[in-house]
Amino acid sequence: MIRFQHTEYLLALIAIPIMVMLYLGLKQWKKKTAVKIGDKFLVDQLVKGYSSSKFALKFWLFIVAFAVAVFALANPRLPMGSANVNRSGIDVVIALDVSKSMLATDVQPDRLERAKQVVARLIDKLSDDRIGIVVFAGRAYLQMPLTTDHSAAKMYLGSATPAVVPTQGTVISDALKMSFAAFNTKEKKYKSIILISDGEDHDETALTYSKALSEEGVMINTIGIGSPEGTFLKDPETNDFKKDVAGNPVITKLNEEELKVIAANSNGVYHRFTNTEEAVNAMYNQLQTLGQRPITENSMMNYKNYYPWLLGLSLLFLVIEFFFSEKRHIVSKKKVALPKNSFAAVVVLLLFPLLVGAQKDNELVKKGNETYDQKLYDEAAKNYKEALTKNPGNLPAQYNLGNALYRGQKTEDALAAYDASIASSKMPLEKSGTFYNKGVVLQNAKKLPECIEAYKQALRLNPTDEDARLNLQKALLQQKKEEQQKDKENDDKKKPNDDKKQQDKQQQKEDQQKDQQPKPQRSKMTKKEAEEKLKALLQQEKKLQEKLRKVGAASATKPDKDW
């Protein structure tokens, strides 16, 4: 849908009905003047060389030229992102293992870092495809739903660590279920899961579930990270080698067999990681066998501007009006003089500098986008700032400046740029997208209250933004956990004082009981009766101990793995 960049300029269209009223008033005045003269022959002689129809045509040509020029100033443009743009591609969900075993260093610098490098290169390679990210360990979470916003995908990828999944272990079946839930279940093709893991599965249902996904049209491709011989695993909390319940050091190994079977069950391929490019090319070539379908992309980065065409059309109408005579006969021997009504030429002269300035700032925005794609974020920010210097109302420059500053690690400056973009935006969808980006930046900066408010604003402006809704839920959950942790810390601080008060109270109670305790009386039980009573108690205790030993032996279970 075409939108206007500067809607405030459309107020100039109010001048059109005013000019029409003046034109009709002029025609009415001419008729009254002719009636006052009274002599029809004299009137005809006075207007002998005048054509009322040509005068009307000149007037309407000018009105059309003026209206088109106003539209050119408002700059109608097609949002290349928030409007629907058809592309061809597939849906790919990347299931990334973030368990503690992925911190093993048999692949330098560690397995997880190498896996993230593979995912980043895949995102660059799959430029026409929708991508989602699932992270898993003892449980699986949808980190990012399917989207064509690949820059957001990389942003989420950077925060994928073992800390994002509170339950440790490696449960591949949960990762496959969560990945399948991200797809459109009505379609049975154009879908693939790329599972990246060391294969140390602590669950045995992944093989069965991979067959079920194959029947739903999902291809599962797997990448094994690690070495078959394995290595010792360091615990980041203790900075020592992790040990099992028996006290032996844990050795984490690449389980290739399970990853191979999962891929084979769903017509996919398995690739053991040796270097990033080989792994990426293997996955990319396999995905090309799926075919492609039309998908919809949403982005707010670039716009297609139509003001040059409108400017050309306006100038064409003005030129026609300029040289079009309102006289019945044009004497060719005379030079063409400038018409008395030179207002059209004045309008062109006034509009031209503004349109030239708009062209220059849009060229700077385009240059900034190119340097942004090259990851030269400081240079991109410089271009966007220059564009804003020439045209402070250039919304794409303001919006992209925030993105460039954030990627350049200038969080506060990025937030200020997003706030300026929000203040300048007129369309609700544009504001919603900016609030969403602001929320992502605040969330990564651990500013949860401000982040939650930004996501809420994005949803108020665009209730259908599922990305904002999902991120809002994550932020609220994180805030709740932090509040619970804070309450627990406060309780721990108060506990020593409470314990001391309780001890003092207990001591006071014991002292009172001691003062009130009656003197012991002689037992009425005989010595023989006491011995029999003691013997019975010892026999009862022996039976209880034997029962506890039997229960303990029967309830021994395999300890849960937490890596």
Coordinates of C-alpha atoms in Angstrom, one line a residue:
M1 CA 0.0 0.0 0.0
I2 CA 1.4 3.4 -1.0
R3 CA 1.9 5.9 1.8
F4 CA 3.0 9.5 2.0
Q5 CA 6.3 10.4 3.7
H6 CA 5.3 14.0 4.5
T7 CA 1.5 14.1 5.0
E8 CA 1.7 17.6 6.4
Y9 CA 2.3 18.9 2.8
L10 CA -1.1 17.6 1.7
L11 CA -2.7 20.5 3.6
A12 CA -1.8 22.6 0.6
L13 CA -4.6 20.8 -1.3
I14 CA -7.0 23.1 0.6
A15 CA -6.0 25.8 -1.8
I16 CA -7.6 24.0 -4.7
P17 CA -11.3 24.6 -3.7
I18 CA -10.4 28.2 -2.9
M19 CA -8.9 28.7 -6.4
V20 CA -12.0 27.0 -7.9
M21 CA -14.3 29.3 -6.0
L22 CA -12.3 32.3 -7.3
Y23 CA -12.5 31.0 -10.9
L24 CA -16.3 30.6 -10.6
G25 CA -16.5 34.1 -9.1
L26 CA -14.5 35.5 -12.0
K27 CA -16.8 34.0 -14.5
Q28 CA -19.9 35.3 -12.7
W29 CA -18.3 38.8 -12.5
K30 CA -17.7 38.7 -16.3
K31 CA -21.3 37.8 -17.0
K32 CA -22.6 40.6 -14.7
T33 CA -20.2 43.1 -16.4
A34 CA -21.5 42.1 -19.9
V35 CA -25.1 42.6 -18.7
K36 CA -24.2 46.1 -17.3
I37 CA -22.7 47.1 -20.7
G38 CA -25.9 46.1 -22.3
D39 CA -24.7 46.4 -26.0
K40 CA -24.1 42.9 -27.2
F41 CA -22.3 44.0 -30.3
L42 CA -19.9 46.1 -28.3
V43 CA -19.3 43.2 -25.9
D44 CA -18.5 40.9 -28.8
Q45 CA -16.0 43.3 -30.2
L46 CA -14.3 43.6 -26.8
V47 CA -13.9 39.9 -26.4
K48 CA -13.3 39.1 -30.0
G49 CA -10.0 37.4 -29.6
Y50 CA -10.9 35.7 -26.3
S51 CA -11.9 32.0 -25.9
S52 CA -13.7 31.1 -22.7
S53 CA -13.2 27.4 -23.3
K54 CA -9.4 27.8 -23.7
F55 CA -9.3 29.9 -20.5
A56 CA -11.1 27.2 -18.6
L57 CA -8.7 24.6 -20.0
K58 CA -5.7 26.6 -18.9
F59 CA -7.2 27.0 -15.5
W60 CA -7.8 23.2 -15.0
L61 CA -4.4 22.4 -16.4
F62 CA -2.9 24.6 -13.7
I63 CA -5.1 23.0 -11.0
V64 CA -4.0 19.5 -12.0
A65 CA -0.3 20.6 -12.1
F66 CA -0.6 22.2 -8.7
A67 CA -2.3 19.1 -7.1
V68 CA 0.3 16.7 -8.6
A69 CA 3.1 19.0 -7.3
V70 CA 1.6 18.8 -3.8
F71 CA 1.5 15.0 -4.0
A72 CA 5.1 15.0 -5.2
L73 CA 6.1 17.1 -2.1
A74 CA 4.3 14.6 0.2
N75 CA 6.4 11.9 -1.5
P76 CA 4.1 8.9 -2.0
R77 CA 6.2 5.7 -1.5
L78 CA 5.8 2.0 -1.3
P79 CA 7.1 0.5 1.9
M80 CA 9.3 -2.4 0.8
G81 CA 8.8 -4.0 4.2
S82 CA 5.4 -3.2 5.9
A83 CA 3.7 -3.7 2.6
N84 CA 3.4 -7.3 1.3
V85 CA 6.3 -8.3 -1.1
N86 CA 6.2 -11.7 -2.7
R87 CA 9.4 -13.7 -2.6
S88 CA 10.2 -17.4 -3.3
G89 CA 11.6 -19.5 -0.5
I90 CA 11.0 -22.1 2.2
D91 CA 10.5 -22.2 6.0
V92 CA 13.6 -23.3 7.9
V93 CA 13.6 -23.7 11.7
I94 CA 17.1 -24.0 13.2
A95 CA 17.2 -26.1 16.4
L96 CA 20.3 -25.2 18.3
D97 CA 21.6 -27.2 21.2
V98 CA 22.6 -24.8 24.1
S99 CA 23.2 -27.5 26.8
K100 CA 26.4 -27.3 28.9
S101 CA 27.9 -30.1 26.9
M102 CA 28.1 -27.7 24.0
L103 CA 30.7 -25.7 26.0
A104 CA 33.2 -28.6 25.5
T105 CA 36.4 -27.4 23.8
D106 CA 37.2 -30.4 21.5
V107 CA 36.1 -27.9 18.8
Q108 CA 37.8 -24.6 19.3
P109 CA 36.9 -22.2 20.8
D110 CA 33.9 -24.4 21.9
R111 CA 31.1 -26.3 20.3
L112 CA 28.4 -23.7 20.9
E113 CA 30.5 -20.9 19.4
R114 CA 31.2 -22.9 16.2
A115 CA 27.5 -23.8 16.0
K116 CA 26.5 -20.2 16.2
Q117 CA 28.9 -19.3 13.4
V118 CA 27.3 -21.9 11.2
V119 CA 23.8 -20.5 11.9
A120 CA 24.9 -16.9 11.2
R121 CA 26.3 -18.0 7.8
L122 CA 23.2 -20.0 7.0
I123 CA 21.0 -16.9 7.7
D124 CA 23.1 -14.9 5.2
K125 CA 22.9 -17.7 2.6
L126 CA 19.1 -18.2 3.0
S127 CA 18.2 -14.6 2.0
D128 CA 14.9 -15.5 0.5
D129 CA 13.7 -17.9 3.2
R130 CA 11.8 -17.5 6.4
I131 CA 13.9 -18.5 9.4
G132 CA 13.0 -19.4 13.0
I133 CA 15.2 -20.3 15.9
V134 CA 14.6 -22.9 18.6
V135 CA 17.1 -23.3 21.5
F136 CA 17.0 -26.4 23.6
A137 CA 18.7 -28.3 26.5
G138 CA 16.6 -30.2 29.1
R139 CA 13.6 -28.3 27.5
A140 CA 13.0 -26.5 24.2
Y141 CA 12.0 -22.8 23.7
L142 CA 11.0 -20.9 20.6
Q143 CA 13.6 -18.2 20.6
M144 CA 12.3 -16.5 17.4
P145 CA 9.3 -17.4 15.2
L146 CA 9.5 -17.7 11.5
T147 CA 10.4 -14.4 9.9
T148 CA 12.2 -12.8 7.0
D149 CA 13.8 -10.2 9.3
H150 CA 17.3 -11.8 9.2
S151 CA 18.9 -9.0 11.2
A152 CA 16.6 -9.8 14.1
A153 CA 17.5 -13.5 13.8
K154 CA 21.2 -12.7 14.2
M155 CA 20.4 -10.5 17.2
Y156 CA 18.6 -13.4 18.9
L157 CA 21.3 -15.8 17.9
G158 CA 23.9 -13.7 19.8
S159 CA 22.0 -14.2 23.1
A160 CA 21.8 -18.0 22.8
T161 CA 23.7 -19.5 25.8
P162 CA 23.1 -22.3 28.3
A163 CA 21.7 -19.6 30.6
V164 CA 18.5 -19.1 28.5
V165 CA 17.3 -22.6 29.3
P166 CA 17.0 -23.2 33.0
T167 CA 16.6 -27.0 32.7
Q168 CA 19.8 -28.7 31.7
G169 CA 20.3 -31.9 29.8
T170 CA 19.8 -32.7 26.1
V171 CA 16.3 -33.6 25.0
I172 CA 16.2 -33.7 21.2
S173 CA 12.6 -34.8 20.9
D174 CA 11.4 -31.6 22.6
A175 CA 13.4 -29.6 20.2
L176 CA 11.8 -31.4 17.2
K177 CA 8.3 -30.9 18.7
M178 CA 8.9 -27.2 19.3
S179 CA 10.3 -26.7 15.8
F180 CA 7.3 -28.4 14.2
A181 CA 5.0 -26.2 16.2
A182 CA 6.6 -23.2 14.5
F183 CA 5.5 -24.3 11.0
N184 CA 2.2 -23.8 9.3
T185 CA 0.6 -27.2 9.9
K186 CA -1.7 -26.9 6.9
E187 CA 1.2 -27.3 4.5
K188 CA 3.1 -30.6 4.0
K189 CA 6.1 -29.3 2.1
Y190 CA 8.6 -26.5 1.8
K191 CA 9.6 -27.1 5.5
S192 CA 12.9 -28.1 7.0
I193 CA 14.5 -28.4 10.4
I194 CA 18.2 -28.0 10.8
L195 CA 19.3 -29.7 14.1
I196 CA 22.7 -28.7 15.4
S197 CA 23.8 -30.7 18.4
D198 CA 26.5 -33.0 19.8
G199 CA 23.9 -35.7 19.9
E200 CA 24.2 -36.5 23.6
D201 CA 20.5 -37.2 23.9
H202 CA 19.1 -38.0 27.4
D203 CA 15.8 -39.1 25.9
E204 CA 15.0 -42.0 23.6
T205 CA 11.9 -40.7 21.7
A206 CA 13.7 -38.5 19.1
L207 CA 14.1 -41.3 16.6
T208 CA 10.4 -42.2 16.7
Y209 CA 9.3 -38.6 16.5
S210 CA 11.6 -37.9 13.5
K211 CA 9.6 -40.5 11.5
A212 CA 6.3 -38.8 12.4
L213 CA 7.7 -35.5 11.2
S214 CA 8.7 -37.0 7.9
E215 CA 5.1 -38.0 7.3
E216 CA 4.1 -34.4 7.9
G217 CA 6.5 -33.3 5.0
V218 CA 9.3 -32.0 7.2
M219 CA 12.9 -32.7 6.2
I220 CA 15.3 -32.9 9.1
N221 CA 19.0 -32.2 8.4
T222 CA 21.5 -32.6 11.2
I223 CA 25.0 -31.2 12.0
G224 CA 27.1 -33.0 14.5
I225 CA 29.4 -30.7 16.6
G226 CA 32.2 -32.4 18.6
S227 CA 34.5 -35.4 18.4
P228 CA 33.6 -39.1 18.8
E229 CA 36.5 -39.6 21.3
G230 CA 35.1 -36.8 23.4
T231 CA 36.7 -34.5 26.0
F232 CA 36.4 -33.6 29.6
L233 CA 33.7 -31.0 30.4
K234 CA 34.4 -28.0 32.6
D235 CA 31.8 -26.6 34.9
P236 CA 31.7 -22.8 34.3
E237 CA 30.3 -22.3 37.9
T238 CA 33.2 -24.1 39.6
N239 CA 35.8 -23.8 36.9
D240 CA 36.6 -27.4 37.5
F241 CA 35.9 -30.6 35.5
K242 CA 32.3 -31.7 35.9
K243 CA 31.8 -35.0 37.8
D244 CA 29.0 -37.5 37.8
V245 CA 27.3 -38.9 40.9
A246 CA 30.1 -41.5 41.3
G247 CA 32.7 -38.7 41.4
N248 CA 34.2 -39.6 38.0
P249 CA 35.0 -36.8 35.5
V250 CA 32.3 -36.4 32.8
I251 CA 33.4 -37.1 29.2
T252 CA 31.1 -35.7 26.6
K253 CA 31.2 -37.3 23.1
L254 CA 29.7 -36.7 19.7
N255 CA 26.9 -39.2 19.2
E256 CA 26.9 -39.4 15.4
E257 CA 24.7 -42.5 15.2
E258 CA 21.5 -40.9 16.6
L259 CA 22.0 -37.8 14.4
K260 CA 22.4 -39.9 11.3
V261 CA 19.3 -42.0 12.0
I262 CA 17.2 -38.8 12.6
A263 CA 18.3 -37.3 9.3
A264 CA 17.8 -40.6 7.4
N265 CA 14.2 -41.0 8.9
S266 CA 13.1 -37.7 7.3
N267 CA 15.0 -37.8 4.0
G268 CA 17.6 -35.4 5.3
V269 CA 21.4 -35.4 5.4
Y270 CA 23.9 -35.6 8.3
H271 CA 27.1 -33.6 8.2
R272 CA 29.9 -33.7 10.8
F273 CA 31.3 -30.3 11.4
T274 CA 34.9 -29.8 10.2
N275 CA 34.7 -26.1 9.1
T276 CA 31.9 -23.6 8.8
E277 CA 31.7 -23.2 5.0
E278 CA 31.5 -27.0 4.4
A279 CA 28.7 -27.3 6.9
V280 CA 26.8 -24.3 5.4
N281 CA 27.2 -25.5 1.8
A282 CA 26.0 -29.0 2.7
M283 CA 22.8 -27.7 4.4
Y284 CA 22.2 -25.1 1.6
N285 CA 22.5 -27.7 -1.2
Q286 CA 20.2 -30.1 0.5
L287 CA 17.6 -27.4 1.1
Q288 CA 17.5 -26.6 -2.6
T289 CA 16.0 -30.0 -3.3
L290 CA 12.8 -28.9 -1.4
G291 CA 11.6 -26.5 -4.1
Q292 CA 10.3 -23.0 -3.3
R293 CA 7.0 -21.3 -2.8
P294 CA 5.8 -17.6 -2.6
I295 CA 6.3 -16.1 0.9
T296 CA 5.6 -12.7 2.4
E297 CA 8.3 -10.4 3.7
N298 CA 7.9 -7.6 6.2
S299 CA 10.6 -4.9 6.5
M300 CA 10.7 -1.2 7.1
M301 CA 14.3 -0.5 5.9
N302 CA 13.8 0.7 2.3
Y303 CA 11.1 2.5 0.3
K304 CA 10.4 2.9 -3.3
N305 CA 9.7 6.7 -3.9
Y306 CA 7.4 8.0 -6.6
Y307 CA 7.9 11.7 -6.3
P308 CA 10.2 12.0 -9.3
W309 CA 7.4 10.7 -11.6
L310 CA 4.9 13.0 -10.1
L311 CA 7.3 15.9 -10.4
G312 CA 7.8 15.2 -14.1
L313 CA 4.0 15.0 -14.6
S314 CA 3.5 18.3 -12.8
L315 CA 6.1 20.0 -14.9
L316 CA 4.5 18.6 -18.1
F317 CA 1.2 20.1 -17.2
L318 CA 2.7 23.4 -16.3
V319 CA 4.6 23.6 -19.6
I320 CA 1.4 22.8 -21.6
E321 CA -0.4 25.5 -19.6
F322 CA 2.4 28.0 -20.1
F323 CA 2.4 27.8 -23.9
F324 CA -1.3 27.3 -24.3
S325 CA -3.0 30.6 -25.4
E326 CA -6.5 31.6 -24.3
K327 CA -7.0 33.7 -27.5
R328 CA -9.0 32.5 -30.5
H329 CA -6.3 33.2 -33.0
I330 CA -2.5 33.2 -32.4
V331 CA -0.5 35.7 -34.6
S332 CA 2.6 33.7 -35.5
K333 CA 4.7 36.8 -36.5
K334 CA 4.8 38.0 -32.9
K335 CA 7.1 36.5 -30.4
V336 CA 5.6 34.4 -27.7
A337 CA 5.4 36.6 -24.6
L338 CA 5.3 35.4 -21.0
P339 CA 1.6 35.1 -19.9
K340 CA 0.4 37.5 -17.3
N341 CA -0.5 34.5 -15.2
S342 CA 3.0 33.4 -14.3
F343 CA 2.0 31.8 -11.0
A344 CA 2.8 28.4 -12.4
A345 CA 6.4 29.2 -13.0
V346 CA 6.7 30.6 -9.5
V347 CA 5.4 27.4 -8.0
V348 CA 8.0 25.4 -10.0
L349 CA 10.8 27.6 -8.8
L350 CA 9.6 27.3 -5.2
L351 CA 9.3 23.5 -5.3
F352 CA 12.5 22.7 -7.1
P353 CA 15.0 23.3 -4.3
L354 CA 12.9 21.1 -1.9
L355 CA 12.7 18.2 -4.3
V356 CA 16.4 18.4 -5.1
G357 CA 17.2 18.3 -1.3
A358 CA 14.9 15.3 -0.9
Q359 CA 16.8 13.5 -3.7
K360 CA 20.2 14.2 -1.9
D361 CA 19.1 12.9 1.5
N362 CA 17.6 9.8 0.0
E363 CA 20.9 9.1 -1.8
L364 CA 22.6 9.3 1.6
V365 CA 20.1 6.9 3.1
K366 CA 20.8 4.4 0.2
K367 CA 24.5 4.8 0.8
G368 CA 24.0 4.2 4.5
N369 CA 22.0 1.0 3.8
E370 CA 24.9 -0.3 1.6
T371 CA 27.5 0.3 4.3
Y372 CA 25.1 -1.2 6.9
D373 CA 24.9 -4.4 4.8
Q374 CA 28.7 -4.4 4.8
K375 CA 28.6 -4.3 8.7
L376 CA 30.3 -0.9 8.6
Y377 CA 27.9 0.4 11.2
D378 CA 29.8 3.6 12.2
E379 CA 30.0 4.6 8.5
A380 CA 26.3 3.8 8.1
A381 CA 25.4 5.9 11.1
K382 CA 27.4 8.8 9.7
N383 CA 25.5 8.7 6.3
Y384 CA 22.2 8.6 8.1
K385 CA 23.1 11.6 10.2
E386 CA 24.1 13.5 7.1
A387 CA 20.8 12.7 5.6
L388 CA 19.0 14.0 8.7
T389 CA 21.0 17.1 8.5
K390 CA 19.7 17.8 5.0
N391 CA 16.2 16.6 5.9
P392 CA 15.3 16.2 9.6
G393 CA 12.0 14.7 8.6
N394 CA 13.5 11.7 6.7
L395 CA 12.0 8.9 8.6
P396 CA 14.0 6.0 7.1
A397 CA 17.2 7.8 8.0
Q398 CA 16.1 8.2 11.6
Y399 CA 14.9 4.6 11.9
N400 CA 18.0 3.1 10.3
L401 CA 20.2 5.3 12.4
G402 CA 18.9 3.6 15.5
N403 CA 19.7 0.2 14.0
A404 CA 23.2 1.2 13.0
L405 CA 24.0 2.8 16.4
Y406 CA 22.7 -0.4 18.2
R407 CA 24.8 -2.7 16.1
G408 CA 27.8 -0.3 16.8
Q409 CA 27.3 -1.0 20.6
K410 CA 25.9 2.5 21.2
T411 CA 22.8 1.5 23.1
E412 CA 21.8 4.9 24.6
D413 CA 22.3 6.7 21.3
A414 CA 20.2 4.0 19.5
L415 CA 17.4 4.5 22.0
A416 CA 17.5 8.3 21.4
A417 CA 17.3 7.7 17.6
Y418 CA 14.3 5.3 18.0
D419 CA 12.5 7.9 20.2
A420 CA 13.1 10.6 17.5
S421 CA 11.8 8.2 14.8
I422 CA 8.6 7.5 16.9
A423 CA 8.0 11.2 17.3
S424 CA 8.3 11.8 13.6
S425 CA 6.3 8.7 12.5
K426 CA 2.7 9.3 11.4
M427 CA 1.6 5.7 10.4
P428 CA 0.8 3.3 13.3
L429 CA 2.7 0.4 11.7
E430 CA 5.8 2.5 11.4
K431 CA 5.6 3.5 15.1
S432 CA 4.9 -0.1 16.0
G433 CA 8.0 -1.4 14.3
T434 CA 10.2 1.2 15.9
F435 CA 8.7 0.4 19.4
Y436 CA 9.5 -3.3 18.7
N437 CA 13.1 -2.6 17.9
K438 CA 13.4 -0.3 21.0
G439 CA 12.0 -3.1 23.1
V440 CA 14.6 -5.6 21.7
V441 CA 17.5 -3.1 22.5
L442 CA 16.1 -2.5 26.1
Q443 CA 15.6 -6.2 26.7
N444 CA 19.2 -7.0 25.7
A445 CA 20.3 -4.1 28.0
K446 CA 18.5 -5.7 30.9
K447 CA 16.1 -2.8 31.2
L448 CA 13.0 -4.9 31.7
P449 CA 10.3 -2.3 32.8
E450 CA 11.2 0.0 29.8
C451 CA 11.4 -3.0 27.5
I452 CA 7.9 -4.3 28.6
E453 CA 6.4 -0.8 28.0
A454 CA 7.9 -0.6 24.5
Y455 CA 6.5 -4.0 23.5
K456 CA 3.1 -3.0 24.9
Q457 CA 3.2 0.2 22.8
A458 CA 4.1 -1.9 19.7
L459 CA 1.1 -4.2 20.3
R460 CA -1.3 -1.2 20.9
L461 CA -0.4 0.1 17.5
N462 CA -0.3 -3.3 15.8
P463 CA -2.2 -6.0 17.7
T464 CA -1.2 -8.6 15.1
D465 CA 2.5 -8.3 15.8
E466 CA 3.2 -11.9 17.1
D467 CA 6.9 -11.2 17.5
A468 CA 6.2 -8.3 19.9
R469 CA 3.7 -10.5 21.8
L470 CA 6.2 -13.3 22.2
N471 CA 9.0 -11.0 23.4
L472 CA 6.6 -9.3 25.8
Q473 CA 5.8 -12.7 27.4
K474 CA 9.5 -13.5 27.7
A475 CA 10.2 -10.1 29.3
L476 CA 7.3 -10.5 31.8
L477 CA 8.6 -14.0 32.7
Q478 CA 12.1 -12.8 33.2
Q479 CA 10.9 -9.8 35.3
K480 CA 8.9 -12.2 37.5
K481 CA 11.9 -14.4 38.0
E482 CA 14.1 -11.4 39.0
E483 CA 11.4 -10.3 41.5
Q484 CA 11.3 -13.7 43.0
Q485 CA 15.1 -13.8 43.3
K486 CA 15.1 -10.4 45.0
D487 CA 12.4 -11.5 47.5
K488 CA 14.4 -14.6 48.3
E489 CA 17.5 -12.6 48.9
N490 CA 15.6 -10.2 51.2
D491 CA 14.2 -13.2 53.1
D492 CA 17.7 -14.7 53.5
K493 CA 18.9 -11.4 55.0
K494 CA 16.0 -11.3 57.5
K495 CA 16.4 -15.0 58.4
P496 CA 19.4 -14.7 60.8
N497 CA 17.6 -12.0 62.9
D498 CA 14.4 -14.1 63.0
D499 CA 16.4 -17.2 64.0
K500 CA 18.0 -15.2 66.9
K501 CA 14.6 -14.0 68.1
Q502 CA 13.3 -17.5 67.9
Q503 CA 16.2 -18.9 69.9
D504 CA 15.8 -16.2 72.6
K505 CA 12.1 -16.9 72.8
Q506 CA 12.7 -20.7 73.1
Q507 CA 15.4 -20.1 75.8
Q508 CA 12.9 -17.9 77.8
K509 CA 10.3 -20.6 77.5
E510 CA 12.7 -23.3 78.7
D511 CA 13.7 -21.2 81.6
Q512 CA 10.0 -20.7 82.6
Q513 CA 9.3 -24.4 82.2
K514 CA 12.4 -25.1 84.4
D515 CA 11.1 -22.9 87.1
Q516 CA 7.6 -24.5 86.9
Q517 CA 8.8 -28.1 86.5
P518 CA 7.5 -30.4 89.3
K519 CA 9.9 -32.5 91.2
P520 CA 10.4 -36.0 89.8
Q521 CA 8.4 -38.8 91.4
R522 CA 9.4 -42.3 91.9
S523 CA 8.3 -44.7 89.1
K524 CA 5.6 -47.2 90.0
M525 CA 6.9 -49.6 87.3
T526 CA 8.9 -52.6 88.7
K527 CA 12.4 -53.4 87.5
K528 CA 11.2 -56.5 85.6
E529 CA 8.4 -54.6 83.8
A530 CA 10.9 -52.0 82.7
E531 CA 13.3 -54.6 81.3
E532 CA 10.5 -56.2 79.3
K533 CA 9.3 -52.8 78.0
L534 CA 12.9 -51.9 76.8
K535 CA 13.3 -55.3 75.1
A536 CA 10.0 -54.8 73.2
L537 CA 11.1 -51.3 72.0
L538 CA 14.5 -52.6 70.8
Q539 CA 12.8 -55.4 68.8
Q540 CA 10.4 -52.8 67.2
E541 CA 13.3 -50.6 66.2
K542 CA 15.1 -53.5 64.6
K543 CA 12.1 -54.3 62.4
L544 CA 11.8 -50.7 61.4
Q545 CA 15.5 -50.5 60.4
E546 CA 15.2 -53.7 58.3
K547 CA 12.1 -52.3 56.5
L548 CA 14.0 -49.0 55.7
R549 CA 16.9 -50.9 54.2
K550 CA 14.6 -52.9 51.9
V551 CA 12.8 -49.7 50.7
G552 CA 16.1 -47.9 50.1
A553 CA 17.5 -50.8 48.0
A554 CA 14.3 -51.0 45.8
S555 CA 14.1 -47.2 45.1
A556 CA 17.6 -46.7 43.7
T557 CA 17.2 -44.8 40.4
K558 CA 19.5 -43.6 37.6
P559 CA 20.6 -40.0 38.4
D560 CA 19.5 -37.3 35.9
K561 CA 22.1 -35.8 33.7
D562 CA 22.5 -32.0 33.8
W563 CA 24.9 -31.5 30.8

